[in-house]
Coordinates of C-alpha atoms in Angstrom, one line a residue:
M1 CA 20.9 -88.2 -28.2
E2 CA 17.4 -89.2 -27.5
I3 CA 17.9 -88.4 -23.8
L4 CA 19.4 -85.0 -24.7
L5 CA 16.3 -84.2 -26.9
E6 CA 14.0 -85.3 -24.1
A7 CA 15.8 -83.0 -21.7
F8 CA 15.6 -80.1 -24.1
R9 CA 11.9 -80.6 -24.5
S10 CA 11.3 -80.8 -20.8
L11 CA 13.2 -77.6 -20.1
G12 CA 11.5 -75.8 -22.9
K13 CA 8.0 -76.4 -21.4
D14 CA 8.7 -73.6 -18.8
K15 CA 11.2 -71.3 -20.4
L16 CA 11.0 -68.6 -17.6
R17 CA 11.8 -71.1 -14.9
T18 CA 14.6 -72.5 -16.9
F19 CA 16.0 -69.0 -17.5
L20 CA 15.8 -68.1 -13.8
S21 CA 17.6 -71.3 -12.8
M22 CA 20.4 -70.5 -15.2
L23 CA 20.7 -66.9 -14.0
G24 CA 22.6 -67.7 -10.8
I25 CA 25.2 -69.8 -12.7
V26 CA 25.6 -67.1 -15.4
I27 CA 26.2 -64.4 -12.8
G28 CA 28.6 -66.7 -10.9
V29 CA 30.7 -67.5 -14.0
I30 CA 30.9 -63.8 -15.0
A31 CA 31.9 -62.9 -11.5
V32 CA 34.6 -65.5 -11.2
I33 CA 36.1 -64.7 -14.7
V34 CA 36.0 -61.0 -14.2
A35 CA 37.4 -61.2 -10.6
I36 CA 40.4 -63.3 -11.8
A37 CA 40.8 -61.0 -14.9
I38 CA 40.9 -57.9 -12.7
G39 CA 43.6 -59.6 -10.5
A40 CA 45.6 -60.5 -13.6
G41 CA 45.3 -57.0 -15.0
T42 CA 46.3 -55.4 -11.7
T43 CA 49.3 -57.7 -11.4
A44 CA 50.4 -56.9 -15.0
N45 CA 50.1 -53.2 -14.4
V46 CA 52.0 -53.1 -11.2
T47 CA 54.7 -55.4 -12.6
A48 CA 55.1 -53.1 -15.6
R49 CA 55.4 -50.1 -13.3
I50 CA 58.0 -51.8 -11.1
S51 CA 59.9 -53.2 -14.1
S52 CA 60.0 -49.7 -15.6
L53 CA 62.5 -48.8 -12.9
G54 CA 65.2 -50.3 -15.0
S55 CA 66.9 -53.7 -14.8
N56 CA 68.0 -55.1 -11.5
V57 CA 67.4 -52.0 -9.5
I58 CA 68.3 -52.1 -5.7
I59 CA 66.9 -49.5 -3.4
I60 CA 68.5 -48.6 0.0
T61 CA 66.4 -46.6 2.3
P62 CA 66.7 -45.5 6.0
G63 CA 65.0 -47.8 8.6
F64 CA 62.5 -46.7 11.3
T65 CA 62.8 -46.2 15.0
G66 CA 60.2 -46.1 17.8
G67 CA 56.7 -47.3 17.2
F68 CA 56.4 -48.8 20.7
G69 CA 53.8 -47.9 23.4
G70 CA 51.6 -46.0 21.0
R71 CA 54.4 -43.9 19.6
A72 CA 54.6 -43.4 15.8
A73 CA 57.6 -44.9 14.0
M74 CA 60.1 -42.3 12.7
A75 CA 62.3 -42.6 9.7
L76 CA 66.0 -42.5 10.4
T77 CA 66.7 -39.8 7.9
S78 CA 70.4 -39.3 8.8
V79 CA 71.5 -42.9 8.8
L80 CA 72.7 -43.3 5.2
Q81 CA 75.8 -41.4 4.2
E82 CA 77.6 -40.5 1.0
T83 CA 80.5 -42.6 2.3
D84 CA 78.2 -45.7 2.1
V85 CA 77.9 -45.0 -1.7
Q86 CA 81.7 -44.9 -2.0
N87 CA 82.1 -48.1 0.0
I88 CA 79.5 -49.9 -2.2
Q89 CA 81.4 -48.7 -5.3
Q90 CA 84.7 -50.1 -4.0
M91 CA 83.5 -53.2 -2.1
A92 CA 80.5 -54.7 -3.9
P93 CA 81.8 -56.5 -7.1
D94 CA 78.2 -57.4 -8.2
V95 CA 77.0 -53.8 -8.2
A96 CA 77.2 -52.0 -11.6
D97 CA 76.2 -48.4 -10.7
V98 CA 75.3 -46.7 -7.5
T99 CA 74.2 -43.1 -6.6
P100 CA 73.2 -41.2 -3.5
I101 CA 69.9 -39.4 -3.6
L102 CA 69.1 -36.0 -2.0
Q103 CA 65.4 -35.2 -2.5
K104 CA 63.2 -32.3 -1.4
N105 CA 60.3 -30.2 -2.7
F106 CA 61.1 -26.6 -3.6
N107 CA 59.2 -23.8 -5.2
V108 CA 60.6 -23.3 -8.7
I109 CA 60.1 -20.1 -10.6
Y110 CA 60.3 -19.2 -14.3
Q111 CA 59.3 -15.7 -15.2
A112 CA 55.7 -15.3 -14.0
T113 CA 55.2 -19.0 -13.4
N114 CA 56.0 -20.9 -10.3
T115 CA 55.2 -24.4 -9.1
V116 CA 56.3 -26.9 -6.4
V117 CA 58.9 -29.3 -7.8
T118 CA 60.7 -32.3 -6.4
V119 CA 64.4 -31.4 -6.7
V120 CA 66.7 -34.5 -6.8
G121 CA 70.4 -34.4 -6.4
A122 CA 72.2 -37.4 -7.8
Y123 CA 75.2 -38.8 -9.6
P124 CA 75.0 -39.0 -13.4
D125 CA 74.6 -42.8 -13.0
T126 CA 71.0 -42.1 -12.0
F127 CA 69.8 -41.9 -15.6
S128 CA 71.1 -45.4 -16.5
I129 CA 70.0 -47.0 -13.2
L130 CA 66.4 -45.7 -13.6
D131 CA 66.5 -46.0 -17.4
L132 CA 65.5 -42.4 -18.0
P133 CA 65.3 -41.5 -21.7
L134 CA 66.3 -38.1 -23.0
Q135 CA 64.0 -36.1 -25.2
S136 CA 66.2 -33.1 -25.9
G137 CA 69.5 -31.5 -24.8
R138 CA 71.9 -33.6 -22.7
L139 CA 72.1 -35.5 -19.5
L140 CA 74.2 -34.5 -16.5
N141 CA 77.9 -35.6 -16.6
Q142 CA 80.9 -36.0 -14.3
N143 CA 82.1 -32.5 -15.2
D144 CA 78.8 -31.0 -13.8
E145 CA 79.3 -33.1 -10.7
N146 CA 82.9 -32.0 -10.2
A147 CA 82.2 -28.3 -10.7
D148 CA 79.0 -28.1 -8.5
A149 CA 77.4 -26.8 -11.6
N150 CA 74.0 -25.0 -11.4
V151 CA 72.5 -27.2 -14.2
A152 CA 69.6 -29.6 -14.3
V153 CA 67.7 -32.1 -16.4
I154 CA 63.9 -31.5 -16.2
G155 CA 61.0 -33.9 -16.3
N156 CA 58.5 -33.6 -19.1
V157 CA 55.4 -32.6 -17.0
I158 CA 57.2 -29.9 -15.1
A159 CA 58.8 -28.6 -18.3
T160 CA 55.3 -28.2 -19.8
T161 CA 54.0 -26.6 -16.6
L162 CA 56.8 -24.0 -16.5
F163 CA 57.6 -23.4 -20.2
G164 CA 54.4 -24.5 -22.1
N165 CA 55.4 -25.1 -25.7
E166 CA 58.7 -23.3 -25.2
D167 CA 61.9 -25.4 -25.4
P168 CA 63.2 -25.5 -21.8
V169 CA 66.8 -26.3 -22.8
G170 CA 69.0 -23.3 -22.2
Q171 CA 66.4 -21.5 -20.0
T172 CA 67.1 -20.6 -16.4
V173 CA 64.8 -21.3 -13.5
Y174 CA 65.1 -20.2 -9.9
V175 CA 64.8 -22.5 -6.9
S176 CA 63.6 -20.7 -3.8
T177 CA 65.3 -21.8 -0.5
G178 CA 65.5 -19.9 2.7
G179 CA 64.8 -16.5 1.2
F180 CA 67.3 -17.0 -1.6
Q181 CA 66.8 -17.9 -5.2
V182 CA 69.4 -20.3 -6.7
P183 CA 69.6 -20.0 -10.5
I184 CA 69.6 -23.4 -12.4
T185 CA 70.1 -23.7 -16.1
I186 CA 68.2 -26.4 -17.9
V187 CA 70.5 -28.6 -20.0
G188 CA 68.2 -31.4 -20.9
E189 CA 64.6 -32.6 -20.9
L190 CA 63.4 -36.2 -20.2
K191 CA 60.8 -38.1 -22.1
Q192 CA 57.6 -38.8 -20.2
T193 CA 57.8 -42.1 -18.4
G194 CA 55.2 -42.1 -15.6
S195 CA 56.0 -43.1 -12.0
K196 CA 58.8 -45.5 -11.3
L197 CA 57.9 -46.8 -7.8
T198 CA 59.3 -44.3 -5.3
F199 CA 60.2 -41.8 -8.1
N200 CA 58.2 -39.7 -10.6
P201 CA 60.8 -38.4 -13.1
D202 CA 58.1 -36.5 -15.0
N203 CA 57.8 -34.1 -12.0
M204 CA 61.5 -34.0 -11.0
L205 CA 64.3 -31.5 -11.5
I206 CA 67.5 -33.5 -11.4
I207 CA 70.7 -31.6 -10.5
P208 CA 74.2 -32.8 -9.7
Y209 CA 74.6 -34.3 -6.2
T210 CA 77.3 -31.9 -5.2
T211 CA 75.2 -28.9 -6.2
A212 CA 72.3 -30.2 -4.1
A213 CA 74.5 -31.0 -1.1
A214 CA 76.2 -27.6 -1.2
K215 CA 73.4 -25.2 -2.1
L216 CA 70.0 -26.7 -1.5
I217 CA 69.8 -29.8 0.7
Q218 CA 72.5 -29.7 3.3
L219 CA 72.4 -33.0 5.3
N220 CA 76.1 -32.9 6.4
G221 CA 77.0 -35.9 4.4
G222 CA 73.7 -37.7 4.9
V223 CA 71.6 -38.8 2.0
S224 CA 67.8 -39.4 1.6
Q225 CA 68.3 -42.8 0.0
I226 CA 70.7 -44.8 -2.2
I227 CA 69.9 -46.5 -5.5
A228 CA 72.0 -49.1 -7.3
S229 CA 71.8 -51.6 -10.1
A230 CA 73.2 -55.1 -10.2
K231 CA 75.5 -56.2 -13.1
S232 CA 72.9 -58.9 -14.1
A233 CA 69.7 -60.5 -13.0
Q234 CA 71.7 -63.5 -11.9
T235 CA 73.9 -61.5 -9.5
A236 CA 71.1 -59.3 -8.1
L237 CA 70.7 -61.3 -4.9
N238 CA 74.5 -61.3 -4.5
A239 CA 74.6 -57.6 -4.9
V240 CA 71.9 -57.2 -2.2
D241 CA 73.9 -59.4 0.2
E242 CA 77.1 -57.4 -0.5
I243 CA 75.3 -54.1 0.2
N244 CA 73.8 -55.5 3.4
N245 CA 77.2 -56.6 4.6
I246 CA 78.8 -53.2 3.9
L247 CA 76.0 -51.3 5.7
Y248 CA 76.0 -53.7 8.6
M249 CA 79.8 -53.2 9.1
R250 CA 79.2 -49.5 9.8
L251 CA 75.8 -49.5 11.5
Q252 CA 75.8 -52.9 13.3
N253 CA 72.0 -52.8 13.2
T254 CA 69.9 -54.1 10.4
N255 CA 66.8 -52.2 11.6
Q256 CA 68.5 -48.9 10.7
Y257 CA 68.3 -49.5 6.9
R258 CA 66.3 -51.4 4.3
V259 CA 67.8 -53.0 1.2
I260 CA 65.4 -54.4 -1.4
S261 CA 65.8 -55.4 -5.0
Q262 CA 63.4 -55.0 -7.9
N263 CA 63.0 -58.8 -8.0
Q264 CA 62.0 -58.9 -4.3
I265 CA 59.4 -56.2 -4.9
L266 CA 58.0 -58.1 -7.9
S267 CA 57.8 -61.3 -5.8
T268 CA 56.0 -59.5 -3.0
V269 CA 53.6 -57.8 -5.3
S270 CA 52.9 -61.1 -7.1
Q271 CA 52.2 -62.9 -3.9
T272 CA 49.9 -60.1 -2.6
T273 CA 47.9 -59.9 -5.8
D274 CA 47.6 -63.7 -6.1
V275 CA 46.0 -63.8 -2.6
L276 CA 43.6 -60.9 -3.4
T277 CA 42.6 -62.6 -6.7
L278 CA 42.0 -65.8 -4.9
L279 CA 39.9 -64.0 -2.3
L280 CA 37.8 -62.2 -5.0
A281 CA 37.3 -65.4 -7.0
S282 CA 36.3 -67.3 -3.8
I283 CA 33.7 -64.6 -3.0
A284 CA 32.4 -64.6 -6.6
A285 CA 32.2 -68.4 -6.6
I286 CA 29.6 -68.2 -3.8
S287 CA 27.1 -67.0 -6.3
M288 CA 27.7 -70.2 -8.3
V289 CA 27.0 -72.3 -5.3
V290 CA 23.8 -70.3 -4.7
G291 CA 22.9 -70.9 -8.3
G292 CA 23.5 -74.6 -7.9
I293 CA 21.1 -74.7 -4.9
G294 CA 18.5 -73.0 -7.1
I295 CA 19.0 -75.6 -9.8
M296 CA 18.5 -78.4 -7.2
N297 CA 15.3 -76.7 -6.0
I298 CA 14.0 -76.4 -9.5
M299 CA 14.8 -80.1 -10.3
L300 CA 13.1 -81.3 -7.1
V301 CA 10.0 -79.4 -8.1
S302 CA 10.3 -80.9 -11.6
V303 CA 10.6 -84.4 -10.2
T304 CA 7.4 -83.9 -8.2
E305 CA 5.5 -82.4 -11.1
R306 CA 6.5 -85.2 -13.5
T307 CA 5.9 -88.1 -11.2
K308 CA 3.1 -89.5 -13.4
E309 CA 5.3 -89.1 -16.4
I310 CA 8.1 -91.0 -14.7
G311 CA 5.6 -93.8 -13.9
V312 CA 4.5 -94.0 -17.6
K313 CA 8.1 -94.2 -18.8
M314 CA 8.8 -97.0 -16.3
A315 CA 5.7 -98.8 -17.3
M316 CA 6.9 -98.7 -20.9
G317 CA 10.2 -100.2 -20.0
A318 CA 12.4 -97.3 -19.0
T319 CA 15.0 -98.4 -16.4
R320 CA 15.8 -96.6 -13.2
R321 CA 19.2 -95.8 -14.6
R322 CA 17.7 -94.2 -17.7
I323 CA 15.3 -92.0 -15.6
M324 CA 18.3 -91.0 -13.4
V325 CA 20.4 -90.1 -16.4
E326 CA 17.6 -88.1 -18.0
F327 CA 17.2 -85.8 -15.0
L328 CA 20.9 -85.6 -14.5
V329 CA 21.3 -84.5 -18.2
E330 CA 18.7 -81.8 -17.7
S331 CA 20.5 -80.4 -14.7
M332 CA 23.9 -80.5 -16.5
F333 CA 22.3 -79.0 -19.7
I334 CA 21.2 -76.0 -17.7
T335 CA 24.6 -75.4 -16.2
I336 CA 26.5 -76.0 -19.5
V337 CA 24.4 -73.5 -21.4
A338 CA 24.5 -71.0 -18.4
G339 CA 28.3 -71.5 -18.2
A340 CA 28.7 -70.8 -22.0
I341 CA 26.5 -67.7 -21.7
G342 CA 28.5 -66.5 -18.7
V343 CA 31.8 -66.9 -20.5
G344 CA 30.5 -64.9 -23.5
L345 CA 29.1 -62.1 -21.3
S346 CA 32.3 -62.0 -19.3
F347 CA 34.2 -60.6 -22.3
L348 CA 31.6 -57.9 -22.6
I349 CA 31.8 -57.0 -18.9
A350 CA 35.6 -57.1 -18.9
A351 CA 35.7 -54.7 -21.9
L352 CA 33.2 -52.4 -20.1
V353 CA 35.2 -52.4 -16.8
T354 CA 38.4 -51.7 -18.8
Y355 CA 36.8 -48.7 -20.5
L356 CA 35.3 -47.3 -17.3
A357 CA 38.5 -47.7 -15.3
S358 CA 40.8 -46.6 -18.1
G359 CA 41.6 -43.3 -16.2
L360 CA 42.9 -45.4 -13.3
G361 CA 45.2 -47.4 -15.6
L362 CA 43.3 -50.6 -14.8
T363 CA 43.4 -53.3 -17.5
V364 CA 41.2 -56.4 -17.3
I365 CA 43.0 -59.5 -18.7
I366 CA 40.8 -62.6 -19.2
T367 CA 42.9 -65.8 -19.1
W368 CA 42.1 -69.2 -20.6
P369 CA 42.7 -71.0 -17.2
S370 CA 40.0 -68.7 -15.6
I371 CA 37.5 -69.6 -18.4
V372 CA 38.2 -73.4 -18.1
L373 CA 38.0 -73.2 -14.3
S374 CA 34.7 -71.3 -14.2
F375 CA 33.1 -73.4 -16.9
G376 CA 34.3 -76.6 -15.4
V377 CA 33.0 -75.6 -12.0
S378 CA 29.6 -74.7 -13.5
V379 CA 29.4 -78.2 -15.1
A380 CA 30.4 -79.8 -11.8
I381 CA 27.7 -77.9 -10.0
G382 CA 25.1 -79.2 -12.4
L383 CA 26.3 -82.7 -11.8
F384 CA 26.5 -82.3 -8.0
F385 CA 23.2 -80.5 -7.4
G386 CA 21.4 -82.5 -10.0
L387 CA 22.4 -85.9 -8.6
Y388 CA 20.0 -86.0 -5.7
P389 CA 16.9 -85.0 -7.6
A390 CA 17.8 -87.5 -10.4
Y391 CA 18.3 -90.2 -7.7
L392 CA 14.9 -89.5 -6.2
A393 CA 13.3 -89.7 -9.6
S394 CA 14.9 -93.1 -10.3
K395 CA 13.7 -94.5 -7.0
K396 CA 10.0 -93.8 -7.5
S397 CA 7.7 -96.9 -7.6
P398 CA 6.1 -97.3 -11.1
V399 CA 2.7 -98.2 -9.5
E400 CA 2.7 -95.3 -7.1
A401 CA 3.9 -92.9 -9.8
L402 CA 1.1 -93.9 -12.1
R403 CA -1.5 -93.4 -9.4
Y404 CA 0.0 -89.9 -8.5
E405 CA -2.2 -86.9 -9.2

């Protein structure tokens, strides 16, 4: 306790110098905690977006060709067929639901209002696969599919754009295509959900697959992509393998298609954000090292300035070990206090970043491991960079120290 009080008195003699020596550690601790918090928040946001697709979603998209010798890779848009969907339904026991997707942007007109809308043709299973909640009206059903019915379920944002406060259910819109206008009756409106990876249901007009294939998006049996869901999380990987085998039997080339599950996407995103978080934290930690060097410099100056004081203490019986511990405690006291201040301010900075980036959907999540890590590193820096000055102080000759001016 006596050593701690002595260290406190020594540091209090030059408050400005002590503050400046703390500043590098304070900034470093804040930078490390906030960097890790941004990484954690980003991971949580992206994971939530991907998870919002629904449970155990599997996405099958066309592959790419070309890309050699300076040529741009081109999507193989005609690779996937509706027959692939039928084969998956019949031959993949671990797949619960599957639907082809026809997707294209069209100009959609309602009275004097018109806007560009993503029109999606799909089976009724789409709503359960993507977990799309209904706000009013009804969803598409198998009767609509069988009859090539000119009906649609509309996304919340597009409904507001076209109809304002008017109820869209029962209204008729017109989809412009090739000089013709196809009338579509709205039978249901979805709740607002936000983006679901490759889909944005809020801006979509979902119509029966047969209607899209016959009247709007003719691909001669081809489909834009296929989405499916596994029967459970435990069978998701088996479902992916089954779909891969079914497509390979027909295409004999794995480069012509891509099959990826929601869990695989989450794993890839997690790995990527972990690497970026580590990179950000490593860069931020450099400022802590710089702060440690500053503390060493201050302590070396302090040892020189207090040479005579050291000689007096040794003459009065202070051991070399006690002198060394005293200077080491001063160094660690600086970093402990600076670390505590940095931890406190990091919460304020995190709240500020969250507020300023709220429009981007960024959330900053401070975790206890990041606090323990940054505070622990700050204490270790005090120990490491204070060790050499403390050692020099303990090695001074009492006689020479007393004669020092």
